[in-house]
Coordinates of C-alpha atoms and ligand atoms in Angstrom, one line a residue:
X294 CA 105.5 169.5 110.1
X295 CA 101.8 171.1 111.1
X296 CA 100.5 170.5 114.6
X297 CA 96.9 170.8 115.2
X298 CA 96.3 171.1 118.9
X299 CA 93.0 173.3 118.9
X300 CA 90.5 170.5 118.7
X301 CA 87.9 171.7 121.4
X302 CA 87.5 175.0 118.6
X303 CA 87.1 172.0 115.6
X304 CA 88.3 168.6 114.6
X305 CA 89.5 167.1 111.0
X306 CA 87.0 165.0 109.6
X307 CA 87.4 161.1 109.8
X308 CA 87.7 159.3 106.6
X309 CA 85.0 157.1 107.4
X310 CA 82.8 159.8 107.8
X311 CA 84.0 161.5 104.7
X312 CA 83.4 158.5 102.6
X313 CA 80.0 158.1 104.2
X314 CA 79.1 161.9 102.9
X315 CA 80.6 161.6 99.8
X316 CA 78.7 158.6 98.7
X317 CA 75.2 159.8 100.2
X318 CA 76.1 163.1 98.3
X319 CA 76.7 161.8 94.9
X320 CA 73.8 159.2 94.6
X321 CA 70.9 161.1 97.0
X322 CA 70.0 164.6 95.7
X323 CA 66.1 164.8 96.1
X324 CA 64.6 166.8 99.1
X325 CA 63.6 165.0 101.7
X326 CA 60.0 166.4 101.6
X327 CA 59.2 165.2 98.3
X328 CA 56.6 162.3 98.3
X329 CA 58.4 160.7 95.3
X330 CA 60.8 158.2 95.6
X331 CA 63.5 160.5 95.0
X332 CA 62.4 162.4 98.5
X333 CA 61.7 159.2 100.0
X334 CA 65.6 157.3 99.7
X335 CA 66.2 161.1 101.1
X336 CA 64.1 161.0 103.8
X337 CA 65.1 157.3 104.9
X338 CA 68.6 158.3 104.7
X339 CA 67.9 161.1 107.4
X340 CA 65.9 158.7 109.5
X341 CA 68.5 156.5 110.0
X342 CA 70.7 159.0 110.8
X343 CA 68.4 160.1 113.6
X344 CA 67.8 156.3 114.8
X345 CA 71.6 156.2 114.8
X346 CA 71.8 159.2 116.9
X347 CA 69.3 157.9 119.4
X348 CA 70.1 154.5 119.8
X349 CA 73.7 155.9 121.2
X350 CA 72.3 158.0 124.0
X351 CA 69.0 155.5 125.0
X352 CA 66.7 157.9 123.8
X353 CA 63.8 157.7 121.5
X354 CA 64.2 159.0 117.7
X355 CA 61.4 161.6 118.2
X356 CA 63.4 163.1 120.9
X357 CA 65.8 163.9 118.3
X358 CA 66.3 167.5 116.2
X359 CA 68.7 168.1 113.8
X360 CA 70.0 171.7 113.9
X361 CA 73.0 173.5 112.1
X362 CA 75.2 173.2 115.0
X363 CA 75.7 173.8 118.9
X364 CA 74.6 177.4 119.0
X365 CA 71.2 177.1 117.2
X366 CA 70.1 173.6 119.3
X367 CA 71.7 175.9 122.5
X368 CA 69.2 179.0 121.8
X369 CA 66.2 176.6 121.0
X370 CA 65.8 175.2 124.4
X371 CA 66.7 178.5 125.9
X372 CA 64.8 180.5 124.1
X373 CA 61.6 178.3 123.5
X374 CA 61.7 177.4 127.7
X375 CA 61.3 181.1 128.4
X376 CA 59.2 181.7 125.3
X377 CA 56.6 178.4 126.2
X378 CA 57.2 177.4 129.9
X379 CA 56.6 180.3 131.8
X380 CA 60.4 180.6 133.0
X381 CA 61.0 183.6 135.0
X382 CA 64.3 183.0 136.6
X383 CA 67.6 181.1 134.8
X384 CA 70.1 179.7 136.6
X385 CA 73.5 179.0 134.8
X386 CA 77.1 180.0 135.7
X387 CA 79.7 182.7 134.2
X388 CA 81.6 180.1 132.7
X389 CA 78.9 179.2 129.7
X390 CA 79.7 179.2 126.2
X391 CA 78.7 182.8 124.5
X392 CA 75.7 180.4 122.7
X393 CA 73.9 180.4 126.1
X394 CA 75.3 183.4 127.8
X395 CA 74.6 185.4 125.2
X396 CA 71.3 184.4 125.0
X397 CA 70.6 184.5 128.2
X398 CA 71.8 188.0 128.5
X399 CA 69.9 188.4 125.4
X400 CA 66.5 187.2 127.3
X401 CA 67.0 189.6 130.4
X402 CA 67.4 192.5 128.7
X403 CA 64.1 192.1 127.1
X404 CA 62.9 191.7 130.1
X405 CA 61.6 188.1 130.1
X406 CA 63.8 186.6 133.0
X407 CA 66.4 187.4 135.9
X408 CA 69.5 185.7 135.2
X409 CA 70.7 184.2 137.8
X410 CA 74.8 183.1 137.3
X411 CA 76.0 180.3 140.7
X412 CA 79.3 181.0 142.0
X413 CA 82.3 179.2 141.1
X414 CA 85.7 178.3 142.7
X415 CA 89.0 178.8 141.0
X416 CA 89.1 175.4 138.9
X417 CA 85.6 176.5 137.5
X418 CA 84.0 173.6 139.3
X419 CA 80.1 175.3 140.0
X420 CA 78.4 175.3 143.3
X421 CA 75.9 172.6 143.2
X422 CA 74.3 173.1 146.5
X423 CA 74.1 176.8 145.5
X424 CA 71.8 175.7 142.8
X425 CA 70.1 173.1 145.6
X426 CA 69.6 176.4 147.7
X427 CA 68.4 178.5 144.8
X428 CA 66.0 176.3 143.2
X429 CA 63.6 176.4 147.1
X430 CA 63.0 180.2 146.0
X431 CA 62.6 180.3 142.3
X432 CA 60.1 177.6 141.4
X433 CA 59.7 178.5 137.7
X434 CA 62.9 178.0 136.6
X435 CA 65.1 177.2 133.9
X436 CA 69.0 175.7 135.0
X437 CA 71.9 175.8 131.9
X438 CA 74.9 174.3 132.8
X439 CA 77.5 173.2 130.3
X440 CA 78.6 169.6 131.3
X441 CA 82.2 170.6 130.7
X442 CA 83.9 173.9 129.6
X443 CA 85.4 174.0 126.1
X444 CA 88.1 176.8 127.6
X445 CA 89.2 174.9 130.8
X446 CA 87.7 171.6 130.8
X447 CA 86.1 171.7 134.0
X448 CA 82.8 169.8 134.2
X449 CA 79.9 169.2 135.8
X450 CA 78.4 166.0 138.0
X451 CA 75.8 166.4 135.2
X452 CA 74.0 163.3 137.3
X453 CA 73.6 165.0 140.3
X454 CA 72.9 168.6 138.5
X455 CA 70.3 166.9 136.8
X456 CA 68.9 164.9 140.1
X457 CA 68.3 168.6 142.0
X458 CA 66.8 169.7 138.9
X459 CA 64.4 166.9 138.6
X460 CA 64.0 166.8 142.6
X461 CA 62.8 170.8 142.3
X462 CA 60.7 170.1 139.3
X463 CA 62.5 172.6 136.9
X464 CA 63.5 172.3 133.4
X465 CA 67.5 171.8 133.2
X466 CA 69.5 172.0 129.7
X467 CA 73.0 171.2 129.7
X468 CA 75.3 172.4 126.7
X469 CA 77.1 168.9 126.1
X470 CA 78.7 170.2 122.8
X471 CA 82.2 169.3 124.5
X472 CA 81.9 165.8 125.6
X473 CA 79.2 164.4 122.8
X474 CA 81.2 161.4 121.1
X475 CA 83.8 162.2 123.8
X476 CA 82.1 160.3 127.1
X477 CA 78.6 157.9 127.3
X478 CA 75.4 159.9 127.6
X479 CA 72.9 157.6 128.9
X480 CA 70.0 159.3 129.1
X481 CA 67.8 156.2 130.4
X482 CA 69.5 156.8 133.5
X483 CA 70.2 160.7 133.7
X484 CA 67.2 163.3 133.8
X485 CA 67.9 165.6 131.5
X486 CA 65.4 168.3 129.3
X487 CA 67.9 169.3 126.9
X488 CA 71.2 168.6 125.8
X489 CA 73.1 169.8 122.5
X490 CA 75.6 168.8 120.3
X491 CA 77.7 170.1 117.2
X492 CA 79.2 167.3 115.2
X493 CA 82.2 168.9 114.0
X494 CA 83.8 168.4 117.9
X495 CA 83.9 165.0 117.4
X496 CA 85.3 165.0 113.4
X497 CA 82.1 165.3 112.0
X498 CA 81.5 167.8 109.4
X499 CA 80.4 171.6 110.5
X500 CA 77.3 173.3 110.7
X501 CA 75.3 170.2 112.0
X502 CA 74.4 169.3 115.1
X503 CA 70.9 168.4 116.9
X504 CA 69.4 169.1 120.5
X505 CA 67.5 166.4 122.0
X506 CA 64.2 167.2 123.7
X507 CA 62.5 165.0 126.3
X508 CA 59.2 163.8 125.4
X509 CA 57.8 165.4 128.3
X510 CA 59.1 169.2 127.2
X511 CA 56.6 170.3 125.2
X512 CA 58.1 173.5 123.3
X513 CA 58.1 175.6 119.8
X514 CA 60.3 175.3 117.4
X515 CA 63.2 178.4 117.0
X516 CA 62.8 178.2 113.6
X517 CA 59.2 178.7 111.8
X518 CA 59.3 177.6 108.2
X519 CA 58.0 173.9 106.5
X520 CA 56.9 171.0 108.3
X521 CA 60.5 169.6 108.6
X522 CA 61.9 167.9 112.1
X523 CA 58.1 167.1 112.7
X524 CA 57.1 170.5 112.4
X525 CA 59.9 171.6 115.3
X526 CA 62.4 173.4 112.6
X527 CA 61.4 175.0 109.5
X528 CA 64.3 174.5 106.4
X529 CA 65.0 171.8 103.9
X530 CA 67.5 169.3 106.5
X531 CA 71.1 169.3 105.9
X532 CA 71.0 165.8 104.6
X533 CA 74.8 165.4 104.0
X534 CA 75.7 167.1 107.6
X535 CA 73.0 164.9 109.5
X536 CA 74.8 161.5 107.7
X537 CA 78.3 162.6 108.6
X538 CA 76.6 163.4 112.5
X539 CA 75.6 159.8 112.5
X540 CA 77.9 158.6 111.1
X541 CA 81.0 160.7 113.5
X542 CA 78.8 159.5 116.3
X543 CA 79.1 155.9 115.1
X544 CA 82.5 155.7 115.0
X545 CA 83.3 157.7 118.5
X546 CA 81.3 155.2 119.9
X547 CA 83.0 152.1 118.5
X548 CA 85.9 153.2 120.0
X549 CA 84.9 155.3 122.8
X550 CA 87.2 154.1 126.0
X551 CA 90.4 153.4 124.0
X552 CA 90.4 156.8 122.6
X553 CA 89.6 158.4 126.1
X554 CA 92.8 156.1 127.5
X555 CA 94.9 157.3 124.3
X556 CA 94.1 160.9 124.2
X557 CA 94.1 161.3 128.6
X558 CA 97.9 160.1 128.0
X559 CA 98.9 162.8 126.0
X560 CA 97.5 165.4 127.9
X561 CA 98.7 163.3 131.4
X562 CA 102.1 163.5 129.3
X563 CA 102.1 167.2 128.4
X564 CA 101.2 168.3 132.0
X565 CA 104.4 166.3 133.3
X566 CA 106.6 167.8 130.5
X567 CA 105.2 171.3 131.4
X568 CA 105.6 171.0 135.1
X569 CA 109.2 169.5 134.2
X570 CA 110.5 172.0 131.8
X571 CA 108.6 175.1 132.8
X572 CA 108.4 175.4 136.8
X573 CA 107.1 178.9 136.2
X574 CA 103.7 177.4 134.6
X575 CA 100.6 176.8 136.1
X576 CA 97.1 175.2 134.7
X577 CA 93.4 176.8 134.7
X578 CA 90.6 174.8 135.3
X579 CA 90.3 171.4 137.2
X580 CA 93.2 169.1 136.9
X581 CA 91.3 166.0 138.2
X582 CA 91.5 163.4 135.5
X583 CA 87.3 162.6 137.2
X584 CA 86.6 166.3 136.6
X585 CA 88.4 167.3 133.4
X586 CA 87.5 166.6 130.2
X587 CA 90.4 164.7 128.9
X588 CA 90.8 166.1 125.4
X589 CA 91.4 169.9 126.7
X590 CA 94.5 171.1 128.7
X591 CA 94.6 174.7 129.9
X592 CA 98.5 176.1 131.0
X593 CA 98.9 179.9 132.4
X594 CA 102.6 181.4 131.9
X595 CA 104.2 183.6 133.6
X596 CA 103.9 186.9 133.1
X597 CA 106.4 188.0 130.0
X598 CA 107.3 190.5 127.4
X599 CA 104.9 190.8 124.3
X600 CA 102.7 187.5 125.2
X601 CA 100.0 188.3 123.0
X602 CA 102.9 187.0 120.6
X603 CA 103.6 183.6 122.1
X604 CA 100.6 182.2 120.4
X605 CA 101.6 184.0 116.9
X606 CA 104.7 182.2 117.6
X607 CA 103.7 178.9 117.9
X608 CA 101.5 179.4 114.9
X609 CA 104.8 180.6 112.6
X610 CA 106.4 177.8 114.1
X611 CA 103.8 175.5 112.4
X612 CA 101.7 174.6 115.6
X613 CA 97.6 175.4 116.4
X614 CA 96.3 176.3 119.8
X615 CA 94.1 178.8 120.8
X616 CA 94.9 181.4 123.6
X617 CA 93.3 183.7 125.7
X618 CA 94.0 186.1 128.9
X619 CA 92.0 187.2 131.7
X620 CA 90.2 190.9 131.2
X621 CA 92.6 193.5 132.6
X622 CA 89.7 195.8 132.6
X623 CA 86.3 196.2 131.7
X624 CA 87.1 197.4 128.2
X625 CA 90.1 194.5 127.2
X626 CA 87.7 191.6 125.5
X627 CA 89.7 188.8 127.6
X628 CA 88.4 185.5 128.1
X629 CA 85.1 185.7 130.1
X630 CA 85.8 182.3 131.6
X631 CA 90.0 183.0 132.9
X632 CA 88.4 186.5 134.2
X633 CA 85.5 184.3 135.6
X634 CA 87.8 182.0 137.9
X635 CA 90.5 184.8 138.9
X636 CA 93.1 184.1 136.8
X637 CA 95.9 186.9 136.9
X638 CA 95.5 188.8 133.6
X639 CA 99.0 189.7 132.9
X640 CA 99.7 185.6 132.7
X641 CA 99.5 184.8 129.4
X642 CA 97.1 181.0 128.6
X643 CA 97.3 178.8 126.4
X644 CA 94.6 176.0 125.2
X645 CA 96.1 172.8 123.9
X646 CA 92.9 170.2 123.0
X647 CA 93.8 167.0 121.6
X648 CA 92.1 164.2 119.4
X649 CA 92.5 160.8 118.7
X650 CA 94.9 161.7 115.5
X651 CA 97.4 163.7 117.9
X652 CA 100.8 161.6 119.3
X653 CA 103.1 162.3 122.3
X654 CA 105.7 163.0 119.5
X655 CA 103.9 166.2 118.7
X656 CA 103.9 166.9 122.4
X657 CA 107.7 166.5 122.8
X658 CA 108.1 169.0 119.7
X659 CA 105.9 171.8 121.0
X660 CA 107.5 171.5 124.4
X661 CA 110.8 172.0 122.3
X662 CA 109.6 174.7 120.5
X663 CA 108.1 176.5 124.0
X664 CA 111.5 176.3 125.6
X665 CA 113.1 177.9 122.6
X666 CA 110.5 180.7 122.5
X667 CA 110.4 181.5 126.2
X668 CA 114.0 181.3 127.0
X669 CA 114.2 184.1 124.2
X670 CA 111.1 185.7 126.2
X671 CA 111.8 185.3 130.0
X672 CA 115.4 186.5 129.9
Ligands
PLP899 C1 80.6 174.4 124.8 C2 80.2 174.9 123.4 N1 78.9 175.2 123.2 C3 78.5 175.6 122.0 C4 79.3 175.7 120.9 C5 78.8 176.2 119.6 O1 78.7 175.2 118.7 P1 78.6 175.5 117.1 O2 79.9 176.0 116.7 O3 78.2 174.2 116.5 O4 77.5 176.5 116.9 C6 80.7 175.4 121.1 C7 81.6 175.5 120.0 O5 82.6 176.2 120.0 C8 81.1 175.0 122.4 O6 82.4 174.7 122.6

């Protein structure tokens, strides 16, 4: 028996969606941009998708861009904010996914802005009023903040982020690629420029996603090509990811709180087994059901022989997680985030992220299978 418990890196499609691609991909094969009828089924096909889309967050349909994916939709609104809005200063934290650090790193060495990172506390939790305090000096400002870490699974109050944003008159893009079709984003009620998604987090296919854009941020697109996505990203559309998209964010949405309930008891159930079995273990990030996102589940061993192969263990063993260790030094490539919040490099982590397709039996046979592997390790 497989165990997949790496779904903040991907999830496995849902049949629904699958059929849903499947049967636009056999009978819709024109582009999109032809006039003739063949582009036109296309094109309807796509607009639907993007109604879909809006209609879930409160949002208008031509504040809507499909990309391929979180990374793409994450450098357009950094990227284009510097590029069109005069930004000089961006304020984000050194817990950011490498789509927007990177970028942002990216940005300063050119020389186009002073990055800015706000300091956080040992659960990752960001300092708010830090930003409240920042935003008085830097006017013409940019603020990223991811609304929850795909490592740790600390988030954001993105609500009162986005009120000191709005209250300093500065653009604010949050990276929401972590809790899209995983919590409501109402975005009548929640001042926001810019948030992105990536479809395959929530069993969608991969290589889609979109960024939404308020109607009041006017930028360029990223890409430069045809006049697709109303002239805001240049390449024929990725018809058969943008239906599945809809279509993944469709069925999250049916089902939104009973899967948050379903999946927050597994991971309530695996920190209790943990804490029971393995007194020695620890967890990273916040552990505040308000503050965590439910679906990811952090735990820092103690320190022990060879850890790098606990992770290659539970793989042979048949079960998926993904790991990571603070940086020991400046040359180790450690997890930016576990070196960002002061965890102790020589304790090995380990991420376990559920979905709605994951059962507290699977939790009771990883626990078994830890308890083998580390009494062989710790003694
Ligand atoms: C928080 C966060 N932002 C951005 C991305 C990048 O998304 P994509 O893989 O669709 O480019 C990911 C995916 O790992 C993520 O977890």
């Amino acid at each position: 028996m497989r165990i997949y418990f790496d779904n903040a890196a991907t999830t496995a499609i849902d049949p629904e969606v699958f059929n849903e691609v499947v049967s636009v991909m056999k009978d819709y094969y024109g582009n999109p941009s032809s006039i003739h009828s063949h582009g036109r089924e296309v094109r309807t096909v796509i607009e639907k998708a993007r109604k879909t889309v809006a209609r879930l967050l409160s949002v208008s349909p031509s504040e809507i861009f499909f990309t391929s994916g979180g990374t793409e939709a994450d450098n357009m609104a950094i990227q284009r904010s510097i590029i069109d809005r005069g930004v000089t200063h961006v304020i984000s934290s050194p817990l950011e996914h490498h789509a927007v650090l990177h970028t942002l790193e990216e940005m300063q060495r050119l020389g186009k802005i002073e990055l800015i990172l706000l300091k956080v506390d040992s659960k990752g939790n960001v300092d708010l009023e830090e930003l409240d305090t920042l935003l008085l000096h830097y006017p013409n400002s940019l603020v990223s903040l991811m609304h929850a870490n795909n490592e740790i699974g600390t988030m954001i109050d993105l609500a009162r982020a986005a009120e000191i944003c709005s209250r300093h008159n500065v653009l604010f893009h949050s990276d929401t690629v972590q809790t899209m079709g995983h919590y409501q984003h109402d975005l009548s009620k929640i001042k926001v420029d810019f948030i992105t998604c990536a479809a395959h987090k929530f069993h969608g296919p991969k290589g889609v996603g979109f960024i939404y854009i308020n109607h009041n941020t006017k930028i360029k697109p990223l890409l430069y090509g045809g006049s697709q996505e109303r002239n805001m990203r240049g390449g024929t559309e990725n018809v058969y990811g943008i239906v599945g998209l809809a279509k993944a964010m469709e069925v999250a949405y049916s089902a939104l709180a009973e899967h948050h309930a379903y999946i927050q008891d597994i991971k309530s159930y695996m920190m209790e087994q943990i804490k029971l079995h393995f007194p020695g273990c620890d967890f990273n990030g916040e552990t505040d059901p308000d503050r965590s996102l439910y679906t990811v589940l952090n735990v820092s061993f103690p320190p022990m022989e060879m850890s790098d192969m606990l992770l290659f263990n539970l793989d042979i063993a048949g079960i998926s997680a993904s790991g990571g260790s603070a940086c020991s030094s400046g040359s180790n490539i450690g997890s930016h985030v576990l070196t960002a919040i002061g965890c102790d490099p020589n304790r090995p982590s380990v991420r376990f992220s559920f979905s709605k397709y994951n059962t507290k039996r699977e939790v009771d046979l990883v626990i078994q299978k830890l308890r083998d592997l580390l009494a062989e390790k710790l003694n």
